[in-house]
CSV table of C-alpha atoms in Angstrom, one decimal:
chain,number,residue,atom,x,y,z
A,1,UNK,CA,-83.5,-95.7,-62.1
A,2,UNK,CA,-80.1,-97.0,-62.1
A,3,UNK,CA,-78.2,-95.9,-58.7
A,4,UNK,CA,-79.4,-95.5,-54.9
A,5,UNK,CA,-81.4,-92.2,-54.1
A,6,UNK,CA,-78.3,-92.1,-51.5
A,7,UNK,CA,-75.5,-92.4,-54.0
A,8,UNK,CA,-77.1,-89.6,-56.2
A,9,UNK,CA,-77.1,-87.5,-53.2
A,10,UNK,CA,-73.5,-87.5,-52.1
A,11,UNK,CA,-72.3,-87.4,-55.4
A,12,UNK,CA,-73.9,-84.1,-56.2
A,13,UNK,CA,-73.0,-83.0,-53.0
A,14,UNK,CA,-69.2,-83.9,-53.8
A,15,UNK,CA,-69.0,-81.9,-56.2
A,16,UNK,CA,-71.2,-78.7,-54.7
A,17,UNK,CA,-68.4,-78.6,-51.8
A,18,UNK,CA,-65.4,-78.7,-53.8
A,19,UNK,CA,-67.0,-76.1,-55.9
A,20,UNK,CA,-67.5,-73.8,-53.2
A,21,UNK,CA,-64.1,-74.4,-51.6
A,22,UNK,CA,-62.3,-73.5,-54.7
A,23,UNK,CA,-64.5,-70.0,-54.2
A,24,UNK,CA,-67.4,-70.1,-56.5
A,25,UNK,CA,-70.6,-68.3,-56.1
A,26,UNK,CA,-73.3,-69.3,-54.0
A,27,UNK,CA,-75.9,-69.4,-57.4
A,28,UNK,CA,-73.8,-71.2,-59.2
A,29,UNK,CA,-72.7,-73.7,-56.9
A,30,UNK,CA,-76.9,-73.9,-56.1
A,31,UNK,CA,-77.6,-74.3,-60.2
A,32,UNK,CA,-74.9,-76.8,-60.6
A,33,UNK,CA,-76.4,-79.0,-57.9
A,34,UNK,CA,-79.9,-78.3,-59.0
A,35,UNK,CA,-78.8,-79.4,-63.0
A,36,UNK,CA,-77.0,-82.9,-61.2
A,37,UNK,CA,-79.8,-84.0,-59.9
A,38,UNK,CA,-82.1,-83.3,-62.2
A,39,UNK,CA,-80.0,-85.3,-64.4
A,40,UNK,CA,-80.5,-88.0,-62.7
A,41,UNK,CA,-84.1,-88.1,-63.1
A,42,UNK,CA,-85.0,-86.4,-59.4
A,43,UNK,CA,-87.6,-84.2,-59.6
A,44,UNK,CA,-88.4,-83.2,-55.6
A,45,UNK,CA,-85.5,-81.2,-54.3
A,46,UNK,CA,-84.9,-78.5,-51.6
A,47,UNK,CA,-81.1,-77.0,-52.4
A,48,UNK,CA,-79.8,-74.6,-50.0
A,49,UNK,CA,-76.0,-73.8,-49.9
A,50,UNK,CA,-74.6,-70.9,-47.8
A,51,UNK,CA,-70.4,-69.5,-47.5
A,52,UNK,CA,-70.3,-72.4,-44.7
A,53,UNK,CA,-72.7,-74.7,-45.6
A,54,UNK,CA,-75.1,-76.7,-48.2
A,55,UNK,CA,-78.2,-78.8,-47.2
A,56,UNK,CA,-79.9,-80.6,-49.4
A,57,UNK,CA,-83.0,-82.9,-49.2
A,58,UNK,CA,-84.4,-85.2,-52.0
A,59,UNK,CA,-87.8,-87.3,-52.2
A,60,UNK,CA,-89.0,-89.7,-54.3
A,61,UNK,CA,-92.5,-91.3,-53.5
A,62,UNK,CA,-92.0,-91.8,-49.5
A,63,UNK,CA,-88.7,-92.0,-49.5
A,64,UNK,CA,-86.5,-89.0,-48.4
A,65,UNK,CA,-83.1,-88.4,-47.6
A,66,UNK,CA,-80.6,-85.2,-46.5
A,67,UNK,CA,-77.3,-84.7,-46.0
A,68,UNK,CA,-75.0,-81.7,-45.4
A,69,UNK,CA,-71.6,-80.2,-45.5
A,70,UNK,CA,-70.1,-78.1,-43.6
A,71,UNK,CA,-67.5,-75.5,-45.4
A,72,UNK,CA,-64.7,-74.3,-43.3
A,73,UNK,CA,-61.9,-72.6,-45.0
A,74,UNK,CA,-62.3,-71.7,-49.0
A,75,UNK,CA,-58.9,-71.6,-50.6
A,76,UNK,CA,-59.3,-70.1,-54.2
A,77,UNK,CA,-58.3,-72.5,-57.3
A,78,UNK,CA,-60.0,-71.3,-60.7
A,79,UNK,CA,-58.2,-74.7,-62.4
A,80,UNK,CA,-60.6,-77.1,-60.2
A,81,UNK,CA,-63.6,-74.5,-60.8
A,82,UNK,CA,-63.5,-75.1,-64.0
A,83,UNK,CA,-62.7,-78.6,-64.3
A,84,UNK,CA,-65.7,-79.3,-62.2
A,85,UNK,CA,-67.8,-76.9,-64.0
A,86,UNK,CA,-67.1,-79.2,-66.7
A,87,UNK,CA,-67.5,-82.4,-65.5
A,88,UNK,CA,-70.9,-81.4,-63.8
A,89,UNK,CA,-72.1,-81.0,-67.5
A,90,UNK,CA,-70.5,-84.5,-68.3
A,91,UNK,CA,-72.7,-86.4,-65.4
A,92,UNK,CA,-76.1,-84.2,-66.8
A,93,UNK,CA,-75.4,-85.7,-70.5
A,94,UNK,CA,-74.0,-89.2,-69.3
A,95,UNK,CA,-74.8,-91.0,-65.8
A,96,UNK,CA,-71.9,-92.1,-64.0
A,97,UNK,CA,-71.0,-94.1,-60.9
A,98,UNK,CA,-70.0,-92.5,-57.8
A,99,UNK,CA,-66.7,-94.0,-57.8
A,100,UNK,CA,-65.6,-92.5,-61.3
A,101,UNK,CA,-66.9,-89.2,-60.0
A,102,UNK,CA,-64.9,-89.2,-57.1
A,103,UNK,CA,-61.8,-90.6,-59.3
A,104,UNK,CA,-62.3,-87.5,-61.4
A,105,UNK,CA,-62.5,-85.3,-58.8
A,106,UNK,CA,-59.3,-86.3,-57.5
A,107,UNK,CA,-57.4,-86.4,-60.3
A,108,UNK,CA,-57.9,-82.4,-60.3
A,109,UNK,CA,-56.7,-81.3,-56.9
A,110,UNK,CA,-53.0,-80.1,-56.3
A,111,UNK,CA,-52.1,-79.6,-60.4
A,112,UNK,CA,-50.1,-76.1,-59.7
A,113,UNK,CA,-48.6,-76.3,-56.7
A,114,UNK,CA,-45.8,-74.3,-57.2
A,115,UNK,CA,-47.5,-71.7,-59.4
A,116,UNK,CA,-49.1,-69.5,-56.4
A,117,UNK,CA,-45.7,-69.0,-55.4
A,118,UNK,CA,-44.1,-68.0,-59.1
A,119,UNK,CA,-47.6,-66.0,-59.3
A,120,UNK,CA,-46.6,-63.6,-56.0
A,121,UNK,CA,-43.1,-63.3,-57.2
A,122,UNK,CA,-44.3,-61.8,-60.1
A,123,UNK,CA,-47.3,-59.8,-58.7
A,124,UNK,CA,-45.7,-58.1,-55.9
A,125,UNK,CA,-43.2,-56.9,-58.2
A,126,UNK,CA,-45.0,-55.8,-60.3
A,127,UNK,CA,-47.3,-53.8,-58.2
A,128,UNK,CA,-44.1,-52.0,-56.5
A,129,UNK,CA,-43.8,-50.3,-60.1
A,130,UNK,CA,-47.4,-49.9,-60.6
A,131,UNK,CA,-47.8,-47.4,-57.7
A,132,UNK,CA,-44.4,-46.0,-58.7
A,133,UNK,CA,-41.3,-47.5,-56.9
A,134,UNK,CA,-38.3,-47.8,-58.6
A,135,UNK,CA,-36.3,-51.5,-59.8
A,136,UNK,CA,-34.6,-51.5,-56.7
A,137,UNK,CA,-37.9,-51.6,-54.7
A,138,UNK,CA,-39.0,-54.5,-57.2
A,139,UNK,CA,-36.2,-56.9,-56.1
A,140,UNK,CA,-36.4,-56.3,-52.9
A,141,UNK,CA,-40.5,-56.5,-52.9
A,142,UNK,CA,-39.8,-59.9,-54.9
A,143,UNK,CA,-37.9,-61.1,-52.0
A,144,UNK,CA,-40.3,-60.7,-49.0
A,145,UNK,CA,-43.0,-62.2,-51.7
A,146,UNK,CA,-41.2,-65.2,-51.6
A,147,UNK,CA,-41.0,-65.1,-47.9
A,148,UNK,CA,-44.8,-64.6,-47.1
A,149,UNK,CA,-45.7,-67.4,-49.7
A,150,UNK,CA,-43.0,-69.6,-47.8
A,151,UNK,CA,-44.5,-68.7,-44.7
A,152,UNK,CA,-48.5,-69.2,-46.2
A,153,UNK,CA,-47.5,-72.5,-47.6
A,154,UNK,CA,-46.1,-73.4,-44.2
A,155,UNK,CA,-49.1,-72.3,-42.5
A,156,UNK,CA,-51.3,-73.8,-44.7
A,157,UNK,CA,-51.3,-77.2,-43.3
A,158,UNK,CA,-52.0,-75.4,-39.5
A,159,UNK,CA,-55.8,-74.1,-40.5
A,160,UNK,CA,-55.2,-71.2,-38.5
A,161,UNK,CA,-58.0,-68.5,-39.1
A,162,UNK,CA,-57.8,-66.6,-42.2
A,163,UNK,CA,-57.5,-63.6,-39.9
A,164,UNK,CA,-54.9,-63.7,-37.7
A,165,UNK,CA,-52.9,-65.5,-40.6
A,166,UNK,CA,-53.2,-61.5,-42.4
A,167,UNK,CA,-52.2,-59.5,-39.6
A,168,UNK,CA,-49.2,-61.5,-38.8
A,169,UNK,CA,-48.5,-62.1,-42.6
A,170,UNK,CA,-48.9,-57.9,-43.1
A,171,UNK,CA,-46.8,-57.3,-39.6
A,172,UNK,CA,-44.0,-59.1,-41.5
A,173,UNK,CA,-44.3,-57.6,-44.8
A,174,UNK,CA,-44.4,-53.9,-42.6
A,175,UNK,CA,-40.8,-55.3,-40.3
A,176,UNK,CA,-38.7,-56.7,-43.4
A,177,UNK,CA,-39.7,-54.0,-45.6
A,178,UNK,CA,-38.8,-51.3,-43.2
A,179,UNK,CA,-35.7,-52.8,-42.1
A,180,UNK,CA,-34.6,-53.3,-45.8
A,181,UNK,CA,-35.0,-49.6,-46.5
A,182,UNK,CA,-32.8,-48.8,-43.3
A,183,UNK,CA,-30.3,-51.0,-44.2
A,184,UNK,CA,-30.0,-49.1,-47.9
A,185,UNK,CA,-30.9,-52.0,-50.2
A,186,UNK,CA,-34.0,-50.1,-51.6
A,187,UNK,CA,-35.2,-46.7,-51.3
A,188,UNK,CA,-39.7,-46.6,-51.0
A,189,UNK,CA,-40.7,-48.4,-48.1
A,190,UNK,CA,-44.2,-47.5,-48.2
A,191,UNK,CA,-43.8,-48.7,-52.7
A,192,UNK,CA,-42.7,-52.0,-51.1
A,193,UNK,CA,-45.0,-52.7,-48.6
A,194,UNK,CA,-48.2,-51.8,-51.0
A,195,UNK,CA,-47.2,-54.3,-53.8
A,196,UNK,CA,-46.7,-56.6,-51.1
A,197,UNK,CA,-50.1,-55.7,-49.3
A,198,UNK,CA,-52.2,-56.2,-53.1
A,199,UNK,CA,-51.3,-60.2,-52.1
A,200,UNK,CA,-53.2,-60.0,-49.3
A,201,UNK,CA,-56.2,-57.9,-49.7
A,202,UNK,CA,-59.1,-60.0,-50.3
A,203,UNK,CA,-61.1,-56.8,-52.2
A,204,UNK,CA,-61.8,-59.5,-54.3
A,205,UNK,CA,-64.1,-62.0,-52.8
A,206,UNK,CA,-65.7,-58.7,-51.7
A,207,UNK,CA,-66.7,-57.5,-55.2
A,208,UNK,CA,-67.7,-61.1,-56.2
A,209,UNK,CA,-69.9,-61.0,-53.1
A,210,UNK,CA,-71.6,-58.3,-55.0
A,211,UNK,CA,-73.1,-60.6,-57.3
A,212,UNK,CA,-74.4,-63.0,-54.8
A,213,UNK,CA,-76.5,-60.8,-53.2
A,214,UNK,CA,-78.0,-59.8,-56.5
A,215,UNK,CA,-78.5,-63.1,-57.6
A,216,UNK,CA,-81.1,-63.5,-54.0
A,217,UNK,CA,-78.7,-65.0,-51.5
A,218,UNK,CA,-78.1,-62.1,-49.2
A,219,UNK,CA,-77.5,-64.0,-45.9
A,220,UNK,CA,-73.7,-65.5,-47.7
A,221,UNK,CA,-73.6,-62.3,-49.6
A,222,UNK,CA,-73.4,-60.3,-46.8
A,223,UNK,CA,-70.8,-62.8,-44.7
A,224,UNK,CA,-68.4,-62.7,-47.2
A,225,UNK,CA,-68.6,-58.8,-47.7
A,226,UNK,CA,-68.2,-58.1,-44.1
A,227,UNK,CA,-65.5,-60.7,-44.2
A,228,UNK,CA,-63.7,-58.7,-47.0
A,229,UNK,CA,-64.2,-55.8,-45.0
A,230,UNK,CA,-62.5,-57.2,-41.7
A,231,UNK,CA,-59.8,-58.6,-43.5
A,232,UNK,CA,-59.1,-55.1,-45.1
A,233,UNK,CA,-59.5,-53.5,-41.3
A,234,UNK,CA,-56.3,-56.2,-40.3
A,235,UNK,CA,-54.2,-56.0,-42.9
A,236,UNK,CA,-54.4,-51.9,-42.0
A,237,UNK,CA,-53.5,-53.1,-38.3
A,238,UNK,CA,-51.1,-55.5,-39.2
A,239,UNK,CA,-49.0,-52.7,-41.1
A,240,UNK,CA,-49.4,-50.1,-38.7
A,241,UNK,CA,-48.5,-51.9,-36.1
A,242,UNK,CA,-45.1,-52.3,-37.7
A,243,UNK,CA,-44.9,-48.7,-38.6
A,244,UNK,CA,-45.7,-48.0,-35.0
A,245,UNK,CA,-43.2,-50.2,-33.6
A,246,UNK,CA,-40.2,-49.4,-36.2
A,247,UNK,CA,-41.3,-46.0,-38.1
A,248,UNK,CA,-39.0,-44.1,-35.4
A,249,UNK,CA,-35.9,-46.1,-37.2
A,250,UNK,CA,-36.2,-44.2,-40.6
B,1,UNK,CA,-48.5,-45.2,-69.7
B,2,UNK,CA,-46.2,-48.1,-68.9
B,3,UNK,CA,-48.3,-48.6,-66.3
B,4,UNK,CA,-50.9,-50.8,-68.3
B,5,UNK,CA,-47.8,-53.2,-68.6
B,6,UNK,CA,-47.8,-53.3,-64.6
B,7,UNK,CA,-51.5,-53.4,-64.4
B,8,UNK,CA,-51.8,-56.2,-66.9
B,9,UNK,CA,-48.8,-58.0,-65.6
B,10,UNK,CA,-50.3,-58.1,-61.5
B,11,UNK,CA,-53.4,-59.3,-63.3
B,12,UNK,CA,-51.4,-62.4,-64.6
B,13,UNK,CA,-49.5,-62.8,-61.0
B,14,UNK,CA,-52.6,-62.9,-59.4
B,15,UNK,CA,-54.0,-65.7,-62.2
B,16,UNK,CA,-51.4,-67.7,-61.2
B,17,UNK,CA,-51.8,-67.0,-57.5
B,18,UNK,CA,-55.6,-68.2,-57.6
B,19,UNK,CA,-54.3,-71.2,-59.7
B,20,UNK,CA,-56.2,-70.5,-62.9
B,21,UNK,CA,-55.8,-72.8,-66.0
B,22,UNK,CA,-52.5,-72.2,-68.3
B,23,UNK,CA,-54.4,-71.8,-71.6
B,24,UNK,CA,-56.1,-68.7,-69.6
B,25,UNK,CA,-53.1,-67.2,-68.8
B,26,UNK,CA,-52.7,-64.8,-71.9
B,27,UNK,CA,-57.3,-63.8,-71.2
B,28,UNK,CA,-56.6,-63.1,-67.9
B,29,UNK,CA,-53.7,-60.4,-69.1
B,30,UNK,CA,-55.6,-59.1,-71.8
B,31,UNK,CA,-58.9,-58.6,-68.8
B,32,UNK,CA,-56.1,-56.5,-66.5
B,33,UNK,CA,-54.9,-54.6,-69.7
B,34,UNK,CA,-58.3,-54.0,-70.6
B,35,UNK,CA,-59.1,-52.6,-66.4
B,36,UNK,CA,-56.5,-50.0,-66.4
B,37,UNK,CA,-56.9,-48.8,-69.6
B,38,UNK,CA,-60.8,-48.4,-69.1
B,39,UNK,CA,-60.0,-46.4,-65.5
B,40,UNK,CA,-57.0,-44.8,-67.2
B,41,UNK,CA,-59.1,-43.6,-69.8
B,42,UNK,CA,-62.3,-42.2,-68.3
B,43,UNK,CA,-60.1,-40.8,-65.0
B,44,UNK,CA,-58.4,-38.4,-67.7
B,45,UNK,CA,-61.4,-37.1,-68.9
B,46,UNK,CA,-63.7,-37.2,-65.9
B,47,UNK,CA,-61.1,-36.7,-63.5
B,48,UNK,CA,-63.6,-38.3,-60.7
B,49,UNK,CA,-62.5,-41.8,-58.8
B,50,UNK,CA,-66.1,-42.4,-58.3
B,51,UNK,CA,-66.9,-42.6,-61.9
B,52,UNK,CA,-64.4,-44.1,-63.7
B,53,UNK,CA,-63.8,-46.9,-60.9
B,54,UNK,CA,-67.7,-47.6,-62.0
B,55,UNK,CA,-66.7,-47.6,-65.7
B,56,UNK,CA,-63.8,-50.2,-65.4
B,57,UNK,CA,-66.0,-52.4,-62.8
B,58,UNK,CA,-68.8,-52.6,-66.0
B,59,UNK,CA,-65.9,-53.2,-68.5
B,60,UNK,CA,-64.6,-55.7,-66.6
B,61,UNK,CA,-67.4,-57.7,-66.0
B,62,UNK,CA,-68.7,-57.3,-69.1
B,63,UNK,CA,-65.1,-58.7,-70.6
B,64,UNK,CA,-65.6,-61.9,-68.1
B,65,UNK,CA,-69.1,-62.2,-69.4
B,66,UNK,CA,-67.7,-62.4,-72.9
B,67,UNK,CA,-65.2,-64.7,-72.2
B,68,UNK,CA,-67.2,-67.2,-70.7
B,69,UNK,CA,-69.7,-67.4,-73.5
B,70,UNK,CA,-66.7,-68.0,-75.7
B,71,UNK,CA,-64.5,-70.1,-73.8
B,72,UNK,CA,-67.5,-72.1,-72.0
B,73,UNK,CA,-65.6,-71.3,-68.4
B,74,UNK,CA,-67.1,-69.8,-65.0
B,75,UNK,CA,-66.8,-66.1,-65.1
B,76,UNK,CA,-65.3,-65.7,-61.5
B,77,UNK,CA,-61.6,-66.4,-63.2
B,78,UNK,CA,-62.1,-63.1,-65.2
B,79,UNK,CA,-63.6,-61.2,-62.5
B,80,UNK,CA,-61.3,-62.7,-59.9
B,81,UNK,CA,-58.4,-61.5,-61.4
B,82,UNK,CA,-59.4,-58.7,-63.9
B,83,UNK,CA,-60.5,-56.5,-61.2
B,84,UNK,CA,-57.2,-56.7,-59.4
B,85,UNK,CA,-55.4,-53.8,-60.6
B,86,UNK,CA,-58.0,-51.0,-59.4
B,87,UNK,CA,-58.1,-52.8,-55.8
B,88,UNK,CA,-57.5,-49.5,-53.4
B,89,UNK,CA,-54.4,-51.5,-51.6
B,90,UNK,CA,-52.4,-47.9,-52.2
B,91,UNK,CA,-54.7,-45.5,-50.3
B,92,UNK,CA,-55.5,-48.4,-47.5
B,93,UNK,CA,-52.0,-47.8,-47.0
B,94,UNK,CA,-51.5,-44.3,-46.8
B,95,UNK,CA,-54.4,-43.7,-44.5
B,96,UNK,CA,-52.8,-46.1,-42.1
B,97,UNK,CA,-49.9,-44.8,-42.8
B,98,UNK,CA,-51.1,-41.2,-41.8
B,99,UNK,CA,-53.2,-42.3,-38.8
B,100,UNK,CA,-50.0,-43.5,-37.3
B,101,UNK,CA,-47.8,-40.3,-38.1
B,102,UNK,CA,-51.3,-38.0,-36.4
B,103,UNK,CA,-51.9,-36.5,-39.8
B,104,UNK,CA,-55.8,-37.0,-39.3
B,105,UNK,CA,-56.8,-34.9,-42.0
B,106,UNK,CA,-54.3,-36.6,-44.9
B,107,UNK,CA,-55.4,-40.1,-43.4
B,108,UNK,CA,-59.3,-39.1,-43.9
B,109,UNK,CA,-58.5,-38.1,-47.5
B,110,UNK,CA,-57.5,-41.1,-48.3
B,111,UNK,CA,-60.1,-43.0,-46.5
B,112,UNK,CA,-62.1,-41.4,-48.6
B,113,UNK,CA,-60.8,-42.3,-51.3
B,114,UNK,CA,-60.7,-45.6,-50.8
B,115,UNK,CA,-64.4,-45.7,-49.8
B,116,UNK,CA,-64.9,-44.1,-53.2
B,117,UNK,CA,-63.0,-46.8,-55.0
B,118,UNK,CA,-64.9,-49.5,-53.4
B,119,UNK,CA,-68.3,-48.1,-53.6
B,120,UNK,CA,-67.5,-47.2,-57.5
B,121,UNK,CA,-66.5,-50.9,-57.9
B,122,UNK,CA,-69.4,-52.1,-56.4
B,123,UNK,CA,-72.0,-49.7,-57.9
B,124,UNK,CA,-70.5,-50.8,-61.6
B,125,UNK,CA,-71.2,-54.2,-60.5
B,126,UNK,CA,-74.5,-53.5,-59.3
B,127,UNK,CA,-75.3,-51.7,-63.1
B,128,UNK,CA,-73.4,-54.8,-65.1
B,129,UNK,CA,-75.2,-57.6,-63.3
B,130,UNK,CA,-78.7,-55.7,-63.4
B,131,UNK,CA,-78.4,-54.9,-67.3
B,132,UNK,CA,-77.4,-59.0,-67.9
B,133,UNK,CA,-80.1,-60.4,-65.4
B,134,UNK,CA,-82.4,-58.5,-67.9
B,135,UNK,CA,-81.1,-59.5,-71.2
B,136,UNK,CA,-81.0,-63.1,-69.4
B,137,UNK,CA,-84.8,-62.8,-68.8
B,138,UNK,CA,-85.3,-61.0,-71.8
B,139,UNK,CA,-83.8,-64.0,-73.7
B,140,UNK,CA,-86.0,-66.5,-72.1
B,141,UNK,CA,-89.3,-65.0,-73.0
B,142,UNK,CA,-88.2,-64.9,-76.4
B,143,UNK,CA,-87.7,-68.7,-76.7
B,144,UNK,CA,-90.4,-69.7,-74.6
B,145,UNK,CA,-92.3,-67.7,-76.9
């Protein structure tokens, strides 16, 4: 064997955690480590990943090692995911230093850094027409888009819970919305604030979540699902809050 | 029917938002198009939320599984951002929107509704993912054969 059973071990693990902090699923993320090491030439392993956390242990004769990671905030970026999905199929074919791994892996983070931001000021948009508000409702829903991704990128760097950051993101979208439609720049409120809201309900990781517990990993499955579900509950406070505090004004 | 425009154009929004590759960009439209018009489709002639959130949840999936084979890429960007347009962020509002105005029997309407857009989402994932873990499995007897 060419490397350290150590060196094997981190590397694979490298690339399991960034997999499943750009948002993967918790099989794949399982098979992609599995297909790594295997690779290798390993053939004793025990993989376990969860939504937080991945342990795995690898022996060879009497010599064993483990290591884990822990996950703590999963930030959604389908470029890396399928960089690294390619990459992990490189290392199967070809064996390659940990270095060069870790080179690669580098070289993908922070490519579209200003695309989120382009992506809400078109989404929000155009989700403010979908459910039937009018071109005036579009601007102004463009506008507090570009507000809530100032004030995400801002927050970003803080690592305050994914929670709290909805309710006081949806609170804002609820205030500026409202107060735009008293002032007489746009006409639907409620047009507004849904186009706005689609940016921040996580429905999505809730469906995906779906498919983890079908695949045999209930335990993650059923975090992230409840997860969904809170996050859904908050956004729903957030905004009512705000119609609470400022619904007498219209 | 402009509304597929909409629909398709969120989809690509929220491609960008979740930072997906350029040369996906015009897939990842096509998968939103393809959503709507599936629930747009089987609302008008079922006329049942339940249902034809199922039926788009199947197309959908089945569309990312597609894609993957094709373009050798993890299905999650398809699903991801496919499944976006059917998301019940409208009724989540309403019924808020209701509680806080005391209309309790509006606001349970459209709780409901949005219960029945989730489960139906879920339920046509459950079907999708069951009928490709058995033509997976199916496949692997046959060359093991």
């Amino acid at each position: 064997m060419k490397y350290k059973l150590k060196e094997i071990l981190s590397l694979s693990l490298d690339i399991g955690e960034r997999m499943l902090k750009c948002g993967a699923e918790i099989s794949r993320v399982e098979e992609t480590i599995k297909y790594i090491l295997e690779g290798y030439g390993i053939k004793y392993m025990e993989v376990f990943a969860m939504n937080s956390l991945i342990i795995v242990t690898i022996r060879k004769e009497d010599e064993s090692y483990t290591e884990s990671r822990r996950i703590m905030h999963i930030d959604k970026d389908l470029y890396q995911l399928e960089k690294l999905n390619e990459l992990s199929r490189n290392i199967c074919n070809k064996n390659i230093p940990r270095k060069e791994v870790l080179k690669q892996i580098d070289s993908f983070k922070g490519k579209y850094k200003v695309m989120p931001i382009i992506g809400g000021m078109i989404a929000a948009p155009a989700f403010t027409l979908f459910f039937g508000g009018n071109y005036k409702d579009a601007i102004i829903s463009l506008l507090i888009a570009v507000v809530l991704c100032a004030y995400n990128q801002f927050m970003s760097h803080t690592h305050i819970n994914a929670l709290i950051n909805s309710f006081i993101s949806s609170f804002i979208i609820g205030i500026t919305s409202i107060l735009f439609v008293k002032i007489g720049l746009a006409d639907n409120f409620d047009k507004i604030i849904i186009g706005n809201i689609m940016l921040l309900i996580p429905g999505l990781s809730m469906f995906i979540s779906i498919n983890d517990i079908f695949k045999g990993d209930t335990m993650s499955g059923l975090g992230r699902f409840t997860e969904g579900l809170f996050l859904a509950l908050v956004v729903g406070a957030g905004v009512g809050l705000s119609l609470i505090m400022l619904g007498g004004l219209l | 029917m402009i509304n597929l425009l909409y629909a398709s154009i969120g989809s690509l929004g929220f491609g960008m938002v979740f930072k997906a590759n350029k040369n996906k960009y015009i897939y990842i439209t096509i998968g939103g198009l393809l959503n709507y018009l599936a629930y747009y489709l089987s609302y008008k002639y079922s006329n049942n939320i339940f249902l034809s959130s199922a039926v788009c949840a199947v197309v959908t999936r089945m569309y990312a599984n597609v894609m993957s084979i094709i373009l050798k890429c993890p299905t999650t960007i398809f699903t991801l951002t496919g499944l976006i347009p059917i998301v019940p962020g409208g009724s989540l509002f309403y019924m808020m929107q209701n509680l806080v105005l005391k209309n309790t029997n509006e606001a349970l309407n459209q709780g409901i509704i949005t219960g029945e857009v989730i489960l139906g989402i879920v339920s046509g994932m459950l079907f999708a993912s069951s009928i490709l873990t058995i033509i997976r499995a199916i496949k692997k007897k046959l060359i093991s054969f």
